[in-house]
Short mmCIF file of C-alpha atoms in Angstrom, two decimals:
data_model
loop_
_atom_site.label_atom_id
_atom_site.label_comp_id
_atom_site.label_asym_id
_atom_site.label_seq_id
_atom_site.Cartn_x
_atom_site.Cartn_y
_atom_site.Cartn_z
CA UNK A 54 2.14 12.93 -28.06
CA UNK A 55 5.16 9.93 -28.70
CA UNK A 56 4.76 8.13 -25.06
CA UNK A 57 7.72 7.27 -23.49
CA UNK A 58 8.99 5.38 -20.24
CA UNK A 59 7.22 2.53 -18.88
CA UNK A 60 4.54 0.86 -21.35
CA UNK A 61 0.65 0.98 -20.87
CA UNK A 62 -0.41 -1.80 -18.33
CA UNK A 63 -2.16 -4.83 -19.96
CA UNK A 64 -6.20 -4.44 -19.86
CA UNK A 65 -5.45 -0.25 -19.81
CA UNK A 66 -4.70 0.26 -23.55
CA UNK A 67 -8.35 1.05 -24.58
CA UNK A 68 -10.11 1.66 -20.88
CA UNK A 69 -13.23 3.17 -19.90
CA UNK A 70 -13.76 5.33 -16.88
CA UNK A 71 -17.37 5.10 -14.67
CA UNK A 72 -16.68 8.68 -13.19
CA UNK A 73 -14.29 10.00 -15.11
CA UNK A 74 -14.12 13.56 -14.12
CA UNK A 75 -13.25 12.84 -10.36
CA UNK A 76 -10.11 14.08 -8.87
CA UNK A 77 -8.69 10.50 -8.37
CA UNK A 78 -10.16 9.37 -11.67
CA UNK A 79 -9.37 11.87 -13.98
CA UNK A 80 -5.44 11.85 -13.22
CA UNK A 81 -4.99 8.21 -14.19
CA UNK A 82 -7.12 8.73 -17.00
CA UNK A 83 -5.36 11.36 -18.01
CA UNK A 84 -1.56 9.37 -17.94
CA UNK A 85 -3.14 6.62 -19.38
CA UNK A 86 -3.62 9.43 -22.64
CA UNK A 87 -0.55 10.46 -22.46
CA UNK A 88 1.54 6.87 -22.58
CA UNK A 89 -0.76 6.35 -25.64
CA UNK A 90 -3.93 4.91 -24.42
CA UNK A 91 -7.51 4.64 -26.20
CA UNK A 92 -9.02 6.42 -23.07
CA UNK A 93 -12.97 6.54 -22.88
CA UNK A 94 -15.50 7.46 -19.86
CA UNK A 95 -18.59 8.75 -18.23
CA UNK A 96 -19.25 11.53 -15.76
CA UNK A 97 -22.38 12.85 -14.32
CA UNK A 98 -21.76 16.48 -15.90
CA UNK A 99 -19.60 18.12 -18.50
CA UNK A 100 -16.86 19.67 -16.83
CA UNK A 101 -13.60 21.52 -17.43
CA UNK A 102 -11.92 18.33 -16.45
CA UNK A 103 -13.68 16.30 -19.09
CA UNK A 104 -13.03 19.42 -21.82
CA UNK A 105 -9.18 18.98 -20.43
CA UNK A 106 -9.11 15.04 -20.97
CA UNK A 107 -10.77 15.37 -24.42
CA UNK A 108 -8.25 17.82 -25.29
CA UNK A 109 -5.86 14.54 -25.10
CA UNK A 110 -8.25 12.80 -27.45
CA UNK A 111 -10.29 10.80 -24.67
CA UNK A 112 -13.89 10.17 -24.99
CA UNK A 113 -16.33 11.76 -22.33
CA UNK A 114 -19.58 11.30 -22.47
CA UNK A 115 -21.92 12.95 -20.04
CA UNK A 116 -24.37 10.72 -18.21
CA UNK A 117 -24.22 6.57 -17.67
CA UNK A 118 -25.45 4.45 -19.97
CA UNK A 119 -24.67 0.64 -20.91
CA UNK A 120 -24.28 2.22 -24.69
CA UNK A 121 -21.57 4.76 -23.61
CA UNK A 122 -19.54 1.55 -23.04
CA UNK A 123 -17.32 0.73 -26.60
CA UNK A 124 -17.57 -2.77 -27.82
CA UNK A 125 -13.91 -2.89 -27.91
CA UNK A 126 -12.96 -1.52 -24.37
CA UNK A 127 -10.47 -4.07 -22.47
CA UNK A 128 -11.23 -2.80 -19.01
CA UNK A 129 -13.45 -0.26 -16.98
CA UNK A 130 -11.95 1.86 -14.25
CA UNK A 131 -14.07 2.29 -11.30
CA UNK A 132 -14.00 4.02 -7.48
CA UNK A 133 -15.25 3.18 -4.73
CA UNK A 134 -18.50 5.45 -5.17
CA UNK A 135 -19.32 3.59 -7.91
CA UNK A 136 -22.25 1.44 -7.01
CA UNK A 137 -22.78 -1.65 -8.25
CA UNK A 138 -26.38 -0.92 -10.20
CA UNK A 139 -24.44 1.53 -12.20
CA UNK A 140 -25.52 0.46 -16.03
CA UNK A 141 -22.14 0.68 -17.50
CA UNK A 142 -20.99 -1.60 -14.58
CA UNK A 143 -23.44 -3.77 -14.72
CA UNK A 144 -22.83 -3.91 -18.67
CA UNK A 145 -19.04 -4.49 -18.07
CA UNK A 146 -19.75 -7.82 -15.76
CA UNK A 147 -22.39 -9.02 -18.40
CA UNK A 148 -19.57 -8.90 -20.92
CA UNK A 149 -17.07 -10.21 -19.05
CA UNK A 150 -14.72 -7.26 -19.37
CA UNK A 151 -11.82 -7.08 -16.67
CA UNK A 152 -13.51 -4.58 -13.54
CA UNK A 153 -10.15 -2.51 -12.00
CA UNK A 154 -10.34 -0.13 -8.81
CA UNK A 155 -8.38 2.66 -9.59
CA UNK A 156 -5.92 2.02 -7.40
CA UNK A 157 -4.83 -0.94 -8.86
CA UNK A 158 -4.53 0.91 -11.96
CA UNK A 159 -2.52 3.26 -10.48
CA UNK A 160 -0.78 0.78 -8.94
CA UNK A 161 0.57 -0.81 -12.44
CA UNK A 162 1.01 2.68 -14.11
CA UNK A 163 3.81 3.33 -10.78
CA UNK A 164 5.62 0.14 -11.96
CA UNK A 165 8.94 0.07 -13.26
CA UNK A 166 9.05 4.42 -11.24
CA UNK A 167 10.74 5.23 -8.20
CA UNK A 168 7.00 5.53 -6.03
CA UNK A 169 6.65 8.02 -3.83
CA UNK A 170 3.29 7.64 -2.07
CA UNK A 171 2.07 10.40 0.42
CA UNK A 172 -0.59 9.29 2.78
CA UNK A 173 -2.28 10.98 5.79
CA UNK A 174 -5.57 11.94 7.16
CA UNK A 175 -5.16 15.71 5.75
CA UNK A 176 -2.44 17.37 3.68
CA UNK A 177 -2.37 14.78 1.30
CA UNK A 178 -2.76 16.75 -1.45
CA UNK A 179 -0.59 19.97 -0.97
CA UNK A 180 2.30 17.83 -0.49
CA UNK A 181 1.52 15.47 -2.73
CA UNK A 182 1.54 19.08 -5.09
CA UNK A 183 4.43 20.48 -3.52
CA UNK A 184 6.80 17.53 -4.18
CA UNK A 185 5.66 17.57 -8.01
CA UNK A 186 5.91 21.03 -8.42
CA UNK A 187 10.04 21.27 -6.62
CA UNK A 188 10.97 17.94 -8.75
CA UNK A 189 9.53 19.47 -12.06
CA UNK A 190 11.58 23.07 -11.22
CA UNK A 191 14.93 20.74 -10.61
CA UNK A 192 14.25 19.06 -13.87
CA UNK A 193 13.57 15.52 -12.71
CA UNK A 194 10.37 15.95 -14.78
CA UNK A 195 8.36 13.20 -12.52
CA UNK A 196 5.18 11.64 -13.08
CA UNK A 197 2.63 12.69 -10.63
CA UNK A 198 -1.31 11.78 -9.48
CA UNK A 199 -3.10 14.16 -7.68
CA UNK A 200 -5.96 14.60 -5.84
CA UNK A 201 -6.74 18.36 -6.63
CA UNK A 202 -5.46 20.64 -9.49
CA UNK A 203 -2.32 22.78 -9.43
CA UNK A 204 -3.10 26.22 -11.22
CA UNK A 205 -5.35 24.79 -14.66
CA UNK A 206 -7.97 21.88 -14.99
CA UNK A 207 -6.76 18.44 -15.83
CA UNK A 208 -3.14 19.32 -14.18
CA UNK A 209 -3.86 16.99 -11.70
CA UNK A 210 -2.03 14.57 -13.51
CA UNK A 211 1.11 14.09 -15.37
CA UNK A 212 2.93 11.26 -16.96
CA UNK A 213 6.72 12.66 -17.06
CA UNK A 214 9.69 10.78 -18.24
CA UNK A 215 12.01 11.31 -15.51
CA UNK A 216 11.46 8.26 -13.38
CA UNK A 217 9.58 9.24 -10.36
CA UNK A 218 5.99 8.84 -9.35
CA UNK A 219 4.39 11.36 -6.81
CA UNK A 220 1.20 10.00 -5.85
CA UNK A 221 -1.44 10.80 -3.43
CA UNK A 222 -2.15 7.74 -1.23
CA UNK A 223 -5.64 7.19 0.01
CA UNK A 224 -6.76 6.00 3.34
CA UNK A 225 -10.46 6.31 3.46
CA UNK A 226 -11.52 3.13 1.35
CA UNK A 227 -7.89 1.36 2.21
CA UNK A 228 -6.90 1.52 -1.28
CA UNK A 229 -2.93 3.03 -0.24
CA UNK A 230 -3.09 -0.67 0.75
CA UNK A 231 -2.15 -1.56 -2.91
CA UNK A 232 0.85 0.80 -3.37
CA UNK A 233 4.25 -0.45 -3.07
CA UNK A 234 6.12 3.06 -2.51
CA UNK A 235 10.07 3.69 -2.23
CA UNK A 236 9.32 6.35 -0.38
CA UNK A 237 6.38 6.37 1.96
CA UNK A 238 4.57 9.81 3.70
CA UNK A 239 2.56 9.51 6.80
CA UNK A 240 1.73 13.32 7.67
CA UNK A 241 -0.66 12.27 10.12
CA UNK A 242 -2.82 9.91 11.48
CA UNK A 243 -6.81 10.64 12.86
CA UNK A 244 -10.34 9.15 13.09
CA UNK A 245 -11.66 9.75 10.20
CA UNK A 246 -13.54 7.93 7.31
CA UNK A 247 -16.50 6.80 9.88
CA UNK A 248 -17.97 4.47 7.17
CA UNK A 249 -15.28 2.36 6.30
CA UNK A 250 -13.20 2.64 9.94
CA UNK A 251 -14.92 2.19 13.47
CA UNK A 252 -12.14 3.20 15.99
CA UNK A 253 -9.28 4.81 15.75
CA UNK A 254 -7.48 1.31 16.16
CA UNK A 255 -8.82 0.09 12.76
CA UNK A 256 -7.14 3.24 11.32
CA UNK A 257 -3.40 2.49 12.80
CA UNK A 258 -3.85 -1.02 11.75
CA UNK A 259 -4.35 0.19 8.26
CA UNK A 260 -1.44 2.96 8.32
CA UNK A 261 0.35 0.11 9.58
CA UNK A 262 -0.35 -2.25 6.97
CA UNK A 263 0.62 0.65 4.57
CA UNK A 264 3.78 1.34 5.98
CA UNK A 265 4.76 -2.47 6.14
CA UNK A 266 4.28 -2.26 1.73
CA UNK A 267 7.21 0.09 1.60
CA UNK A 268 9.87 -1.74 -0.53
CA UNK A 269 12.84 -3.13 1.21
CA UNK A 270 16.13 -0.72 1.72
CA UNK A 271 12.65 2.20 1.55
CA UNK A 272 12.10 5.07 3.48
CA UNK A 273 9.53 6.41 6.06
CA UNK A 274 8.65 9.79 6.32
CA UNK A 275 6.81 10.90 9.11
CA UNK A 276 6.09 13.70 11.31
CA UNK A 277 7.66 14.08 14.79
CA UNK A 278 4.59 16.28 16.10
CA UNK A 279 1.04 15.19 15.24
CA UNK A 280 -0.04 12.59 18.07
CA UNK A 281 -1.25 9.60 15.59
CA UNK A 282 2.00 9.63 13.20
CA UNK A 283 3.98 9.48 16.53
CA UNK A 284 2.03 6.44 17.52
CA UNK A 285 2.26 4.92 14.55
CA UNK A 286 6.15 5.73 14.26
CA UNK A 287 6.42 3.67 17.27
CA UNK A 288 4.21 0.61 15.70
CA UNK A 289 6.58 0.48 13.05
CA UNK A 290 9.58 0.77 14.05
CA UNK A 291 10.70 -2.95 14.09
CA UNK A 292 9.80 -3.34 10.26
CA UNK A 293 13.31 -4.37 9.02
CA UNK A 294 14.87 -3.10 6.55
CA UNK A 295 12.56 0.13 6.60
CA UNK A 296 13.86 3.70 6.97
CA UNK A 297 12.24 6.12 9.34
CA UNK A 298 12.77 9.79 8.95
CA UNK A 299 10.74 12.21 10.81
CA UNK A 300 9.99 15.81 10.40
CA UNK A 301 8.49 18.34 12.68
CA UNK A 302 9.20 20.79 15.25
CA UNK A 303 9.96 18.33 18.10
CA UNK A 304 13.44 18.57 19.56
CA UNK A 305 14.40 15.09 18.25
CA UNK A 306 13.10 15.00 14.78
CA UNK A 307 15.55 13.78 11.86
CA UNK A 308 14.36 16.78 9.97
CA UNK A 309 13.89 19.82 12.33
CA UNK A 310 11.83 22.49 11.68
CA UNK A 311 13.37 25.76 13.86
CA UNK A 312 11.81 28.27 12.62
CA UNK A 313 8.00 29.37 10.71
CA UNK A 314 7.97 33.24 10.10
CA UNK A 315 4.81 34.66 8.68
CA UNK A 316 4.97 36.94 6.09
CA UNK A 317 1.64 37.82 4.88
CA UNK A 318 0.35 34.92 2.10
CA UNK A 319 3.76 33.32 2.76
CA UNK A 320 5.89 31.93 5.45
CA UNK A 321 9.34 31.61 5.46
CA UNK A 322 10.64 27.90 7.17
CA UNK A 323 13.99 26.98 8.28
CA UNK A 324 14.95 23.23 9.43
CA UNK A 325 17.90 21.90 10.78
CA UNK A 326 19.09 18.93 8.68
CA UNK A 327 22.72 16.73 9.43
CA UNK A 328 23.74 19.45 11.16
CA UNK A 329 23.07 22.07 8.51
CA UNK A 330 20.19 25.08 8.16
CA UNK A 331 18.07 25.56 4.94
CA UNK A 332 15.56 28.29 4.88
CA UNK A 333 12.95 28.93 2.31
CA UNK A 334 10.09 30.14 1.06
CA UNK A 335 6.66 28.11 1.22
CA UNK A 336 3.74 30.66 -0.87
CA UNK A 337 0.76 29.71 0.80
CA UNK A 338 -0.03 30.59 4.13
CA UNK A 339 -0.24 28.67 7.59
CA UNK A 340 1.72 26.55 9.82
CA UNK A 341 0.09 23.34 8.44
CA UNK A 342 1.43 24.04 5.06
CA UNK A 343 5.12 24.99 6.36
CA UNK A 344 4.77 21.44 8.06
CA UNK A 345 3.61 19.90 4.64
CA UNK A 346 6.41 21.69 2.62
CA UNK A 347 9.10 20.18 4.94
CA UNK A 348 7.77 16.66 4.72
CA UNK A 349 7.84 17.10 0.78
CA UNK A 350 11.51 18.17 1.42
CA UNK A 351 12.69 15.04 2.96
CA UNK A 352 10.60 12.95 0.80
CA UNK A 353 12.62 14.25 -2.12
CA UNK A 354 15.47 14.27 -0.65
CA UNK A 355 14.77 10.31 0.25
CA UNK A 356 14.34 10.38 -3.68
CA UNK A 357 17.74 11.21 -4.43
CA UNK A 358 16.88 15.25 -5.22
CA UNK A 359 19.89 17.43 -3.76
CA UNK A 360 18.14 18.99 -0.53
CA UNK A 361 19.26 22.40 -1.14
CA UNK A 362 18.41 23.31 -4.48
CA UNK A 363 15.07 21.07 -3.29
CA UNK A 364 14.60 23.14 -1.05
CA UNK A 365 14.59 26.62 -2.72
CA UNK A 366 12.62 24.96 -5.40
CA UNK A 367 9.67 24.66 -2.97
CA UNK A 368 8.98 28.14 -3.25
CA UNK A 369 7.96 27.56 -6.76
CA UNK A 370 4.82 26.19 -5.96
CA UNK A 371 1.57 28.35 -5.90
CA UNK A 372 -1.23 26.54 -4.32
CA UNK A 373 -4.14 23.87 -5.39
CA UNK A 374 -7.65 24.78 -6.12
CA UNK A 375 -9.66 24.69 -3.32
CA UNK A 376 -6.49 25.23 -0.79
CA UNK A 377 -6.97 28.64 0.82
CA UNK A 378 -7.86 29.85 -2.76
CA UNK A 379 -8.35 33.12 -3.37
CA UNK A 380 -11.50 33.82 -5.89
CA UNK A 381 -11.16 36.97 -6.37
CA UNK A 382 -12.42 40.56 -4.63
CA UNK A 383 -15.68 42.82 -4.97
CA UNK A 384 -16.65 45.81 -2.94
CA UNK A 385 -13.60 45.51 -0.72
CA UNK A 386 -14.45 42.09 0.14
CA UNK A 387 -12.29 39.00 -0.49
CA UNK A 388 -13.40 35.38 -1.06
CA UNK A 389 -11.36 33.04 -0.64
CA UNK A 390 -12.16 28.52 -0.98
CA UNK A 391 -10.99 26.01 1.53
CA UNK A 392 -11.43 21.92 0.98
CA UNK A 393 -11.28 21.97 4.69
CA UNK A 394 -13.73 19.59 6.07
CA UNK A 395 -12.64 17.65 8.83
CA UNK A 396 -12.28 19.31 12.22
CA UNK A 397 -8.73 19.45 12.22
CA UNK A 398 -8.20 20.99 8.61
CA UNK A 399 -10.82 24.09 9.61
CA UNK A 400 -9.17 25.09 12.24
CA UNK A 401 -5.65 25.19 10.42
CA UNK A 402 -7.46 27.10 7.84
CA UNK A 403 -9.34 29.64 9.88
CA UNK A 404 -6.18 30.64 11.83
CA UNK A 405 -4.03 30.70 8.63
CA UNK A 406 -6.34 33.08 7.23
CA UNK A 407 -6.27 35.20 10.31
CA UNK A 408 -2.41 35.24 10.83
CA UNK A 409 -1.93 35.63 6.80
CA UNK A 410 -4.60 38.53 6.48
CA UNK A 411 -4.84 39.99 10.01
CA UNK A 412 -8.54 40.06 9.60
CA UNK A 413 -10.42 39.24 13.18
CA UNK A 414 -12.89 39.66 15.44
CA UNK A 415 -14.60 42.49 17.15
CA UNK A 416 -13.90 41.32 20.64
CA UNK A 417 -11.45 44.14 21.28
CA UNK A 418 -8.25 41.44 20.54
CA UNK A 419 -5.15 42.55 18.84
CA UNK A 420 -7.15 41.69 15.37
CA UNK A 421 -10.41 43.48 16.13
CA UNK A 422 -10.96 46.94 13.60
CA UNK A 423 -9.60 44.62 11.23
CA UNK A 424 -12.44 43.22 8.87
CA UNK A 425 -14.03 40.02 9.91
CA UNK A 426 -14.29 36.29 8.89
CA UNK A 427 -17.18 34.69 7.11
CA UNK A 428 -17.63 31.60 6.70
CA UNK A 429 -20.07 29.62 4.47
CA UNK A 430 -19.56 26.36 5.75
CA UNK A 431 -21.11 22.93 4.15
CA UNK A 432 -20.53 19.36 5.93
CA UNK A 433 -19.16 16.46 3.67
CA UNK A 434 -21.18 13.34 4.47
CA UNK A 435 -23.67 12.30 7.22
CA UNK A 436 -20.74 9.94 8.45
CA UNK A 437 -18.67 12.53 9.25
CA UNK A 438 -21.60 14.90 10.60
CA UNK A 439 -22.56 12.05 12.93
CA UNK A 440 -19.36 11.41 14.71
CA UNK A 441 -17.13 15.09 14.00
CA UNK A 442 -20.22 16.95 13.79
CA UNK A 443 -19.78 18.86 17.49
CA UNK A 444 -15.59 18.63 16.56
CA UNK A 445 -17.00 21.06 13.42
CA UNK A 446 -19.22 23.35 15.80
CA UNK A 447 -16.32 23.35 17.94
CA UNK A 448 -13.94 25.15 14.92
CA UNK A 449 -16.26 27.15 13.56
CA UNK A 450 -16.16 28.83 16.85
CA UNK A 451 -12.89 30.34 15.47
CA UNK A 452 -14.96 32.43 12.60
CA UNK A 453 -16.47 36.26 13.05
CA UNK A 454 -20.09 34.83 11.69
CA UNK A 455 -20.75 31.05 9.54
CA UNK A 456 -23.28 29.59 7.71
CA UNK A 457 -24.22 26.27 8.00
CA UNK A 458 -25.30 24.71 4.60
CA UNK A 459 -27.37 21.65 4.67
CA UNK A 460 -24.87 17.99 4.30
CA UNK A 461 -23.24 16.96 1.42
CA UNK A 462 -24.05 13.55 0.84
CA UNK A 463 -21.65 12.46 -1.82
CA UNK A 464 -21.92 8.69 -2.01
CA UNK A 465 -23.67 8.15 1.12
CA UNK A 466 -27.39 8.02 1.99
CA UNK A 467 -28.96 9.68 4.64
CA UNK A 468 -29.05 8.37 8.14
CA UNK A 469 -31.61 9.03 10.62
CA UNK A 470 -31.74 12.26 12.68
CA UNK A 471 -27.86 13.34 11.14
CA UNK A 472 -28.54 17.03 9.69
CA UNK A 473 -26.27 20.09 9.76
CA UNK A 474 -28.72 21.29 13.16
CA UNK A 475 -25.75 19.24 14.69
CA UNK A 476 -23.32 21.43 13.70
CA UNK A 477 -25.46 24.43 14.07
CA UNK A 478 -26.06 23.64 17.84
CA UNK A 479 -22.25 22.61 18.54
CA UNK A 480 -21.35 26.25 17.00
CA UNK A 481 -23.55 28.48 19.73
CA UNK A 482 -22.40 25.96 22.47
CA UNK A 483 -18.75 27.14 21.79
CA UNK A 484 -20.48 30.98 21.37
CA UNK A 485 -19.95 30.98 18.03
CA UNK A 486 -22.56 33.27 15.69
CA UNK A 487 -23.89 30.24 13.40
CA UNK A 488 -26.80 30.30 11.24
CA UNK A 489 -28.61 27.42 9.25
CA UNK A 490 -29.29 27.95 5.93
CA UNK A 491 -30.98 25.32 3.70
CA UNK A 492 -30.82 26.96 0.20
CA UNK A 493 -27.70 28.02 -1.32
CA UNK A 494 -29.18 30.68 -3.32
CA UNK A 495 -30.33 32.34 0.00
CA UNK A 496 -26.72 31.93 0.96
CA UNK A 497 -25.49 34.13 -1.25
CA UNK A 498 -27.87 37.20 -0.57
CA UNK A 499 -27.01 36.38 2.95
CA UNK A 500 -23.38 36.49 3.28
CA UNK A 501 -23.06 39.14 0.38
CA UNK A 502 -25.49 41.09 2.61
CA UNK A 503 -23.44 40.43 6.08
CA UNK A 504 -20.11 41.21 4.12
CA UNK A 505 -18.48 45.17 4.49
CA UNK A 506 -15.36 46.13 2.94
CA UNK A 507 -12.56 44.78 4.62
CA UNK A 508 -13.95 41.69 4.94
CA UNK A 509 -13.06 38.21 4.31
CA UNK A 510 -15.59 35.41 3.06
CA UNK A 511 -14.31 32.01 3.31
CA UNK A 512 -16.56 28.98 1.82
CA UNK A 513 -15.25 25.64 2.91
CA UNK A 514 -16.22 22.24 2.32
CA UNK A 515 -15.18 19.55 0.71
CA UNK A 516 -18.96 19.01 -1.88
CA UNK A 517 -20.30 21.74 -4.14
CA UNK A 518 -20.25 25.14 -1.60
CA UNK A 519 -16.96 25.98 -3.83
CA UNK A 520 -19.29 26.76 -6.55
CA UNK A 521 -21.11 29.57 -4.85
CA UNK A 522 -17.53 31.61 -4.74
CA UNK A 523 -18.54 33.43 -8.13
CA UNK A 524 -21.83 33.75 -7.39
CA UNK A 525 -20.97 35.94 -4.09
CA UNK A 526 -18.69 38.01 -6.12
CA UNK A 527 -21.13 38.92 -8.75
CA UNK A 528 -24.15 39.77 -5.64
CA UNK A 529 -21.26 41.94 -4.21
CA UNK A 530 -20.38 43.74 -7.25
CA UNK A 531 -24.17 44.34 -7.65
#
């Protein structure tokens, strides 16, 4: 394609990517293509994300390996689960080739944009997706960064020529620390990220230092309800020159949300704003996704984009993978995927699922009769496990019948005595009906066993579990 807007950052014209078919990794890769770039990389496995990227004429080659590195390369992009014995890393020091965390080159691709950066514990990326999705329908055609994809793979990512950059801001290795946004998003604030933050204090000092990078004359969005983002609204409130608007369904909020009526997979929202009423359709279930849709209003609206036309353009959007999606339906059974993996997010995605679906238990409550909900549920990291393990127990509580895979690990090594058994235990405290199960293929034949028509099987987790969503399909078709 003929780039056009801001120029490829110095060191990024011919980069290579350690990890290149991650969420985070993959998007900048895949602008960097687009303005023009020589784009290389590495991934562990092939992937529809790497087919995606090499459909824009990047390299991908599958595995790491110093010779997977080009002799002409000017930089390599890296994340902070790269480790630091990784051979194309270590190759890339040895030649003295510039080493950039992706968020700095994210950073310098947002230059010379209107940055919008959306930040929060959870709901990051639906609003992130939400904002892209209304400003592309208005014809603002922004650029955006993602941390999930919109409908296809590789469109988390695009490098549009209207001016604006939506990007997804992230907290857990204090990289949002290097973005200088316009237009700031808090959506919420919680302990979270146990390796890199001990105390819920560490995490307000880093929102804080976030907020404090908006540019002068900028604006703060923030919501009016969740307990953190009100703290932290109060922390920054002397930051001159820095405008605060918050959203929610608290009396006082700049942006008032009046009204959330469910209506099956959708909800229809109406907020009060300067003294006027907008309603409008969000397409994906659940109060926590109303709340996300509204915050993407004001943010665009802090943009510039006219709020009403905004507004109705919201109802364009259609979901992210792994966002309450559905996979499909065999033998009168539906499975749907959830990223959910902190506390908080399972519980907002078990009772959207219940409210949108009106499946429930068989308790003899106003859902019961009405199919049940079963979850196959696998922790992310032995971090997380260790201090939100009992939290997770605690919201599984909320399904007919889980499944408790064995933990994710993701970057992290094992610590001592931290296994899903935590989980497991925290479930039948709360009275939930929880089983361990340590291999996935047994997981399958399980659930696809438990499941009757009517039925709704929900995997969730944030590692590989969305992966066994086809294979339950095909074992209930059988």
């Amino acid at each position: 394609m003929s780039p056009s807007g801001p120029p490829v950052p110095p060191d990024l014209d011919r980069p290579h990517f350690i990890g290149i078919g991650g969420a985070g990794m993959s998007g900048i890769a895949k602008i960097l293509a687009q303005r023009g770039a020589r784009v290389a990389g590495s991934d562990a496995k092939d992937s529809e994300t790497a087919q995606a990227l090499r459909a824009l004429g990047a390299t991908v080659h599958i595995g790491h390996d110093a010779a997977h590195l080009a002799p002409d390369a000017s930089a390599v992009v890296v994340s902070s689960a790269i480790r630091a014995q990784n051979p194309e890393l270590v190759a890339a020091r040895e030649r003295g080739l510039p080493v950039v965390h992706r968020s700095d080159a994210l950073a310098a691709l947002m230059e010379g944009t209107v940055p919008i950066a959306v930040a929060g514990t959870h709901g990051k990326t639906t609003t992130t997706s939400m904002l892209a999705v209304a400003l592309g329908t208005l014809g603002l055609d922004p650029s955006y960064a993602i941390g999930g994809d919109l409908d296809a793979p590789g469109s988390n990512a695009q490098h549009g020529g209207g001016g604006i950059f939506v990007a997804e801001a992230d907290e857990s290795d204090r990289s949002f620390h290097r973005y200088a946004p316009q237009v700031a998003v808090v959506l919420n604030v919680e302990l979270d990220h146990h390796a890199n933050y001990a105390s819920l204090e560490e995490v307000y000092a880093s929102f804080e230092e976030f907020v404090g990078k908006v540019l002068p004359g900028g604006t703060l969005v923030i919501s009016s309800d969740q307990s953190g983002a009100v703290e932290l609204t109060s922390r920054v409130r002397d930051i001159g020159g820095l405008r605060i608007v918050t959203v929610g369904e608290a009396e006082g909020a700049d942006v008032r949300i009046t009204r959330i009526n469910p209506r099956g997979l959708t909800s229809e929202v109406s907020v009060l704003l300067d003294g006027r009423m907008l309603t409008f359709t969000v397409s994906v279930p659940g109060r926590h996704y109303a709340h996300n849709a509204v915050a993407a209003l004001a943010a665009g609206i802090a943009a510039g984009a006219p709020a009403r036309n905004l507004a109705s353009a919201l109802a364009k959007y259609t979901g992210v993978r792994r966002r309450l999606q559905l996979k499909g339906e065999a033998a009168g059974v539906q499975v749907i995927d959830s990223y959910a993996h902190h506390p908080t997010e399972m519980a907002a995605d078990l009772a959207a699922i219940r409210q949108a679906t009106g499946t429930g238990g068989t308790d003899g409550g106003p859902q019961a009769g009405r199919g049940r909900v079963l979850v196959v549920f696998q922790p992310h990291l032995f971090s997380r496990t260790k201090e939100l393990g009992t939290e997770m127990g605690g919201a599984l509580a909320a399904a007919d019948a889980s499944l408790v895979l064995d933990i994710y690990p993701a970057r992290e090594d094992p610590l001592p005595g931290i296994t899903s058994e935590l989980i497991v235990d925290a479930a039948r405290a709360a009275g939930a009906d929880v089983t361990a199960v340590h291999d996935r293929d047994a997981a399958v034949d399980l659930v696809a066993g438990m499941a009757k028509p009517g039925d709704l099987v929900l995997t969730m987790g944030a590692g590989d579990v969305t992966d066994l969503g086809p294979l339950i399909l095909a074992r209930l078709a059988d």
